[in-house]
Coordinates of C-alpha atoms in Angstrom, one line a residue:
X1 CA 105.9 139.7 163.7
X2 CA 103.9 140.2 166.9
X3 CA 104.4 138.6 170.3
X4 CA 102.1 135.8 169.6
X5 CA 103.4 134.6 166.2
X6 CA 103.7 130.9 166.2
X7 CA 107.1 129.3 166.3
X8 CA 107.9 126.5 163.9
X9 CA 105.8 123.6 164.9
X10 CA 107.3 121.0 167.3
X11 CA 107.0 117.4 166.0
X12 CA 103.6 115.8 166.2
X13 CA 103.1 113.5 169.2
X14 CA 100.8 111.1 167.5
X15 CA 99.2 109.9 164.3
X16 CA 95.5 108.8 164.0
X17 CA 94.9 106.7 160.9
X18 CA 91.5 105.9 159.7
X19 CA 92.4 102.8 157.8
X20 CA 88.9 102.3 156.5
X21 CA 85.4 103.8 156.9
X22 CA 83.9 100.3 156.7
X23 CA 82.1 99.6 159.9
X24 CA 79.5 97.0 161.1
X25 CA 77.9 99.5 163.5
X26 CA 75.4 102.2 162.9
X27 CA 76.0 104.6 165.8
X28 CA 73.7 107.7 165.8
X29 CA 76.7 109.8 166.9
X30 CA 79.3 108.5 164.3
X31 CA 82.3 110.8 164.2
X32 CA 83.3 109.9 160.6
X33 CA 82.4 112.4 157.8
X34 CA 79.0 112.6 156.4
X35 CA 80.5 111.5 153.0
X36 CA 82.3 108.2 153.7
X37 CA 85.3 107.0 151.6
X38 CA 84.9 103.7 149.8
X39 CA 87.2 100.7 149.9
X40 CA 88.4 101.3 146.3
X41 CA 89.8 104.7 147.5
X42 CA 91.7 103.3 150.5
X43 CA 95.5 103.5 150.7
X44 CA 97.3 100.3 149.9
X45 CA 99.4 98.6 152.6
X46 CA 102.7 99.7 151.3
X47 CA 101.7 103.4 151.4
X48 CA 100.4 103.0 155.0
X49 CA 103.7 101.5 155.9
X50 CA 105.6 104.4 154.4
X51 CA 103.4 106.8 156.4
X52 CA 104.2 104.9 159.7
X53 CA 107.9 105.1 158.9
X54 CA 107.7 108.8 158.1
X55 CA 105.7 109.5 161.3
X56 CA 108.4 107.8 163.4
X57 CA 111.1 109.7 161.6
X58 CA 109.2 113.0 162.2
X59 CA 109.1 112.4 165.9
X60 CA 105.7 110.9 166.5
X61 CA 105.5 108.5 169.5
X62 CA 102.3 106.6 168.9
X63 CA 99.8 105.6 166.2
X64 CA 96.1 105.0 166.7
X65 CA 94.8 102.4 164.3
X66 CA 91.2 103.4 163.8
X67 CA 88.3 103.6 161.3
X68 CA 85.5 102.6 160.8
X69 CA 86.5 99.2 161.9
X70 CA 90.3 98.9 161.4
X71 CA 90.2 95.1 161.5
X72 CA 88.1 95.1 158.3
X73 CA 91.5 95.6 156.6
X74 CA 92.9 92.1 155.8
X75 CA 96.4 93.5 156.3
X76 CA 95.8 94.8 159.8
X77 CA 98.3 92.4 161.3
X78 CA 101.0 93.3 158.8
X79 CA 100.3 97.1 159.3
X80 CA 100.4 96.7 163.0
X81 CA 103.7 94.9 162.8
X82 CA 105.3 97.5 160.6
X83 CA 104.1 100.4 162.9
X84 CA 105.5 98.6 165.9
X85 CA 108.8 97.9 164.2
X86 CA 109.0 101.6 163.2
X87 CA 109.1 102.4 166.9
X88 CA 105.5 103.6 167.3
X89 CA 103.3 102.7 170.3
X90 CA 100.4 101.0 168.6
X91 CA 96.8 101.4 169.8
X92 CA 93.8 99.6 168.2
X93 CA 90.5 101.5 168.3
X94 CA 87.8 98.9 167.6
X95 CA 84.2 97.8 167.9
X96 CA 85.4 94.4 168.7
X97 CA 83.1 92.9 166.1
X98 CA 84.8 90.4 163.9
X99 CA 87.9 90.3 166.0
X100 CA 88.2 86.7 167.2
X101 CA 90.8 85.3 169.7
X102 CA 93.2 84.2 166.9
X103 CA 93.3 87.7 165.4
X104 CA 93.7 89.3 168.8
X105 CA 96.7 87.0 169.5
X106 CA 98.1 87.6 166.0
X107 CA 97.9 91.4 166.7
X108 CA 99.6 91.0 170.0
X109 CA 102.4 88.9 168.4
X110 CA 102.8 91.6 165.8
X111 CA 103.5 94.2 168.5
X112 CA 100.1 95.7 169.4
X113 CA 100.5 97.7 172.6
X114 CA 97.0 98.6 173.6
X115 CA 93.3 98.1 172.6
X116 CA 90.4 100.5 173.0
X117 CA 87.0 98.9 172.8
X118 CA 83.7 100.8 172.3
X119 CA 80.5 100.0 174.1
X120 CA 77.3 101.7 173.1
X121 CA 75.5 100.7 176.2
X122 CA 76.2 99.0 179.5
X123 CA 73.8 96.2 179.0
X124 CA 72.9 93.9 176.0
X125 CA 69.7 95.6 175.0
X126 CA 71.0 99.2 175.1
X127 CA 74.3 98.3 173.5
X128 CA 72.8 96.4 170.6
X129 CA 70.1 99.0 170.0
X130 CA 72.3 102.0 170.0
X131 CA 75.1 100.3 167.9
X132 CA 72.4 99.1 165.5
X133 CA 73.9 95.6 165.5
X134 CA 72.1 92.6 167.1
X135 CA 74.6 90.3 168.9
X136 CA 77.3 92.9 169.3
X137 CA 77.2 92.7 173.1
X138 CA 78.5 89.1 173.2
X139 CA 81.1 89.8 170.5
X140 CA 82.5 92.9 172.4
X141 CA 82.7 90.9 175.7
X142 CA 84.5 88.1 174.0
X143 CA 87.0 90.5 172.4
X144 CA 87.6 92.1 175.8
X145 CA 88.3 88.7 177.3
X146 CA 90.8 87.9 174.5
X147 CA 92.6 91.2 175.0
X148 CA 93.1 90.5 178.7
X149 CA 94.1 86.9 178.0
X150 CA 96.7 88.1 175.5
X151 CA 98.2 90.3 178.3
X152 CA 97.3 93.6 176.6
X153 CA 96.0 96.7 178.4
X154 CA 92.4 97.5 177.7
X155 CA 90.5 100.8 177.6
X156 CA 86.7 100.8 177.4
X157 CA 85.2 103.8 175.4
X158 CA 81.7 104.7 176.4
X159 CA 80.1 107.5 174.4
X160 CA 77.2 108.8 176.4
X161 CA 74.1 110.9 175.6
X162 CA 70.5 111.2 176.7
X163 CA 69.7 107.5 175.7
X164 CA 72.4 106.0 178.0
X165 CA 73.5 108.7 180.4
X166 CA 71.7 106.9 183.2
X167 CA 74.1 104.0 182.7
X168 CA 77.3 105.8 183.8
X169 CA 77.5 103.7 187.0
X170 CA 77.0 100.5 185.0
X171 CA 79.7 101.5 182.5
X172 CA 82.1 101.9 185.4
X173 CA 81.1 98.5 186.8
X174 CA 81.5 97.0 183.3
X175 CA 85.0 98.3 182.9
X176 CA 86.0 96.8 186.3
X177 CA 84.4 93.5 185.5
X178 CA 86.1 93.2 182.1
X179 CA 89.5 94.0 183.6
X180 CA 90.0 97.3 181.8
X181 CA 92.8 99.6 183.0
X182 CA 91.1 102.7 181.7
X183 CA 87.5 103.9 181.0
X184 CA 86.7 106.9 178.9
X185 CA 83.3 108.4 179.6
X186 CA 82.8 110.8 176.7
X187 CA 79.7 112.8 176.1
X188 CA 78.8 113.0 172.5
X189 CA 80.5 115.7 170.5
X190 CA 78.0 117.2 168.1
X191 CA 79.7 117.2 164.7
X192 CA 78.7 115.4 161.5
X193 CA 76.2 112.6 162.0
X194 CA 75.8 113.5 165.7
X195 CA 74.8 117.0 164.8
X196 CA 71.9 115.5 162.7
X197 CA 70.8 113.7 165.9
X198 CA 71.5 116.4 168.4
X199 CA 67.9 117.0 169.4
X200 CA 67.5 113.3 170.2
X201 CA 70.9 112.9 171.9
X202 CA 71.3 116.1 174.0
X203 CA 71.0 115.3 177.7
X204 CA 69.5 117.6 180.4
X205 CA 72.1 119.7 182.1
X206 CA 71.2 118.4 185.6
X207 CA 71.8 114.8 184.5
X208 CA 75.2 115.9 183.0
X209 CA 76.2 117.4 186.3
X210 CA 75.1 114.3 188.1
X211 CA 77.2 112.1 185.8
X212 CA 80.2 114.3 186.5
X213 CA 79.8 113.8 190.2
X214 CA 79.4 110.1 189.8
X215 CA 82.6 109.9 187.8
X216 CA 84.5 112.0 190.4
X217 CA 83.3 109.7 193.2
X218 CA 84.3 106.6 191.2
X219 CA 87.8 108.0 190.5
X220 CA 88.4 108.2 194.3
X221 CA 86.9 104.8 195.0
X222 CA 88.8 103.0 192.2
X223 CA 92.1 104.9 192.4
X224 CA 94.9 102.5 191.5
X225 CA 92.5 100.1 189.9
X226 CA 90.8 102.0 187.1
X227 CA 91.7 105.3 185.5
X228 CA 88.5 107.2 184.4
X229 CA 88.7 110.0 181.8
X230 CA 85.6 112.2 181.1
X231 CA 84.7 114.5 178.3
X232 CA 81.8 116.8 179.1
X233 CA 79.5 118.2 176.4
X234 CA 80.7 121.4 174.9
X235 CA 77.3 123.0 175.1
X236 CA 77.4 122.9 178.9
X237 CA 81.1 123.9 179.2
X238 CA 82.5 127.2 180.4
X239 CA 85.6 127.0 178.2
X240 CA 86.1 125.0 175.0
X241 CA 88.4 122.1 174.5
X242 CA 91.6 122.7 172.5
X243 CA 90.8 121.3 169.1
X244 CA 92.8 118.0 168.9
X245 CA 95.2 119.6 171.4
X246 CA 95.4 122.7 169.2
X247 CA 95.1 122.8 165.4
X248 CA 98.3 121.5 163.9
X249 CA 100.0 121.3 167.2
X250 CA 100.2 117.6 168.4
X251 CA 98.6 115.2 165.9
X252 CA 98.0 114.3 162.3
X253 CA 94.9 112.5 161.1
X254 CA 95.0 110.5 157.9
X255 CA 91.8 109.5 156.1
X256 CA 91.3 106.1 154.4
X257 CA 92.2 107.7 151.0
X258 CA 95.3 109.4 152.4
X259 CA 94.2 113.0 153.1
X260 CA 96.1 114.4 156.0
X261 CA 94.0 116.5 158.4
X262 CA 94.6 118.5 161.5
X263 CA 91.5 116.9 163.0
X264 CA 89.0 114.3 161.9
X265 CA 86.3 116.8 161.0
X266 CA 88.5 119.4 159.3
X267 CA 87.2 118.7 155.8
X268 CA 83.9 120.4 156.9
X269 CA 85.7 123.8 156.6
X270 CA 85.5 125.1 153.0
X271 CA 88.5 126.7 151.3
X272 CA 91.2 124.6 152.8
X273 CA 93.4 122.3 150.7
X274 CA 94.3 119.1 152.4
X275 CA 97.4 117.4 151.0
X276 CA 97.5 113.7 150.5
X277 CA 100.2 111.4 151.8
X278 CA 100.1 109.9 148.3
X279 CA 101.8 113.1 147.0
X280 CA 103.6 114.5 150.0
X281 CA 105.6 113.2 152.9
X282 CA 104.3 113.7 156.4
X283 CA 107.1 116.1 157.1
X284 CA 106.1 118.3 154.1
X285 CA 102.5 118.2 155.2
X286 CA 103.2 119.0 158.9
X287 CA 105.5 122.0 158.1
X288 CA 104.1 123.4 154.8
X289 CA 100.5 122.4 154.1
X290 CA 98.5 125.7 154.2
X291 CA 95.6 123.9 155.8
X292 CA 97.7 122.9 158.8
X293 CA 99.0 126.4 159.2
X294 CA 95.5 128.0 158.7
X295 CA 94.6 127.9 162.4
X296 CA 98.0 127.1 164.0
X297 CA 99.1 129.3 166.8
X298 CA 97.3 132.5 167.6
X299 CA 97.8 135.0 164.7
X300 CA 94.5 133.9 163.1
X301 CA 92.4 134.7 166.1
X302 CA 89.8 137.4 166.4
X303 CA 88.4 138.8 169.6
X304 CA 87.6 137.6 172.2
X305 CA 90.2 134.9 171.6
X306 CA 93.1 137.2 170.5
X307 CA 93.4 139.0 173.9
X308 CA 92.2 136.1 176.1
X309 CA 94.5 134.8 178.8
X310 CA 93.6 131.3 177.7
X311 CA 94.5 131.7 174.1
X312 CA 97.5 129.3 174.4
X313 CA 95.5 126.9 176.6
X314 CA 92.4 126.1 174.5
X315 CA 93.8 127.6 171.3
X316 CA 90.4 129.1 170.4
X317 CA 88.5 125.8 170.7
X318 CA 87.1 123.8 167.8
X319 CA 87.2 125.4 164.4
X320 CA 84.7 123.0 163.0
X321 CA 82.2 123.7 165.7
X322 CA 82.7 127.4 165.3
X323 CA 81.8 127.0 161.6
X324 CA 78.8 124.7 162.3
X325 CA 77.3 126.9 164.9
X326 CA 78.3 130.5 163.9
X327 CA 78.9 130.1 160.1
X328 CA 82.6 131.2 160.3
X329 CA 85.5 129.0 161.3
X330 CA 87.5 132.0 162.6
X331 CA 84.9 132.9 165.2
X332 CA 85.3 132.0 168.8
X333 CA 84.1 128.5 169.6
X334 CA 80.6 129.2 171.0
X335 CA 81.3 126.6 173.7
X336 CA 83.3 129.4 175.4
X337 CA 81.3 131.6 177.7
X338 CA 83.1 134.7 176.2
X339 CA 81.7 134.0 172.7
X340 CA 78.8 136.2 171.8
X341 CA 77.0 133.0 170.6
X342 CA 77.4 131.1 173.8
X343 CA 74.1 132.0 175.4
X344 CA 72.3 131.0 172.2
X345 CA 73.9 127.5 172.0
X346 CA 73.2 126.9 175.7
X347 CA 69.6 127.8 175.2
X348 CA 69.5 125.5 172.2
X349 CA 70.9 122.6 174.3
X350 CA 68.5 123.2 177.1
X351 CA 65.5 123.4 174.8
X352 CA 66.5 120.3 172.9
X353 CA 67.3 118.3 176.0
X354 CA 63.8 118.9 177.3
X355 CA 61.8 118.5 174.1
X356 CA 63.7 116.0 172.0
X357 CA 62.7 112.3 171.6
X358 CA 65.6 110.0 172.3
X359 CA 63.8 107.3 170.4
X360 CA 63.8 109.3 167.1
X361 CA 67.4 108.5 166.2
X362 CA 68.8 108.3 162.7
X363 CA 71.2 105.4 162.7
X364 CA 74.1 105.2 160.3
X365 CA 74.4 102.4 157.8
X366 CA 77.6 101.8 155.9
X367 CA 75.9 99.3 153.6
X368 CA 73.0 101.6 152.8
X369 CA 75.3 104.6 152.2
X370 CA 77.6 102.5 150.0
X371 CA 74.6 101.5 147.8
X372 CA 73.5 105.1 147.5
X373 CA 76.9 106.5 146.7

């Protein structure tokens, strides 16, 4: 056993559950898998409740109720109540569409602790166009108002790219106007559907740097009023982000059908067997599933990661991105400047940001994909 052999994993901090892949939006950067899971394959409510109880017993502190659109589940209030009663901090990640004031109040009464609401643009035209849903702007604003009225903390999620990067100041103003406590300005991460649209979404480097400066200034101006988090695009980074806090280190994702994953895109890596919560407890999965152990710790690393002083900071970066951009999930994440592939992906980003057409977007459609499945 060498000096960097991983110790037995500490308990996961959180659980992200994709209750369904059903979604009213058609975002061109959708983070769900290319192959969506259908309603008939979704876990039933009692199984989800068992998962929540097992997560709490394992040591998890919070659960993110996500999707797709999690409120498409008719049992969302019941599931929220059970998660809360299990001792988990509950966070709803939603488009806000179809979530009326009554449902918001019912969720609050059931123990919901926090709501995260996505906006695709900072004005009606941009938001409805990029979300591919006419009328979504009004529905989102109404949901935000109902969250504040119910006394729940609100986070606004703004995924940005070439088509809306100029709206960063407006997103900040929107979050303040709506009474949000937190704003996440997240540059698109180019996996799955977003990778298909990369040439149309990749922003110019100069504009990315300007957006970072704008956020930094707003953080100072709004200190004590609004917390602003920012995720910069990997292609312009110097170091990679730790994949989900490090593969198999802090979180468990569960797909609508019950597959437990170290990160939401992990299924893109061939040769890994992902156990289902239908057949195994979360504790068994966390400690013994070979897929969770495949890239846990540092023993799996090749150079330059293996000898890097940051190996236990970024944990090698994103395995799915390494696979997508280099062909091998064990390679260094090319977002890192030490990767031999880094210069190539930066050149790709720069070229696409200058030549791509942000109007030539491929929008996602759950209904169309469902019909074709």
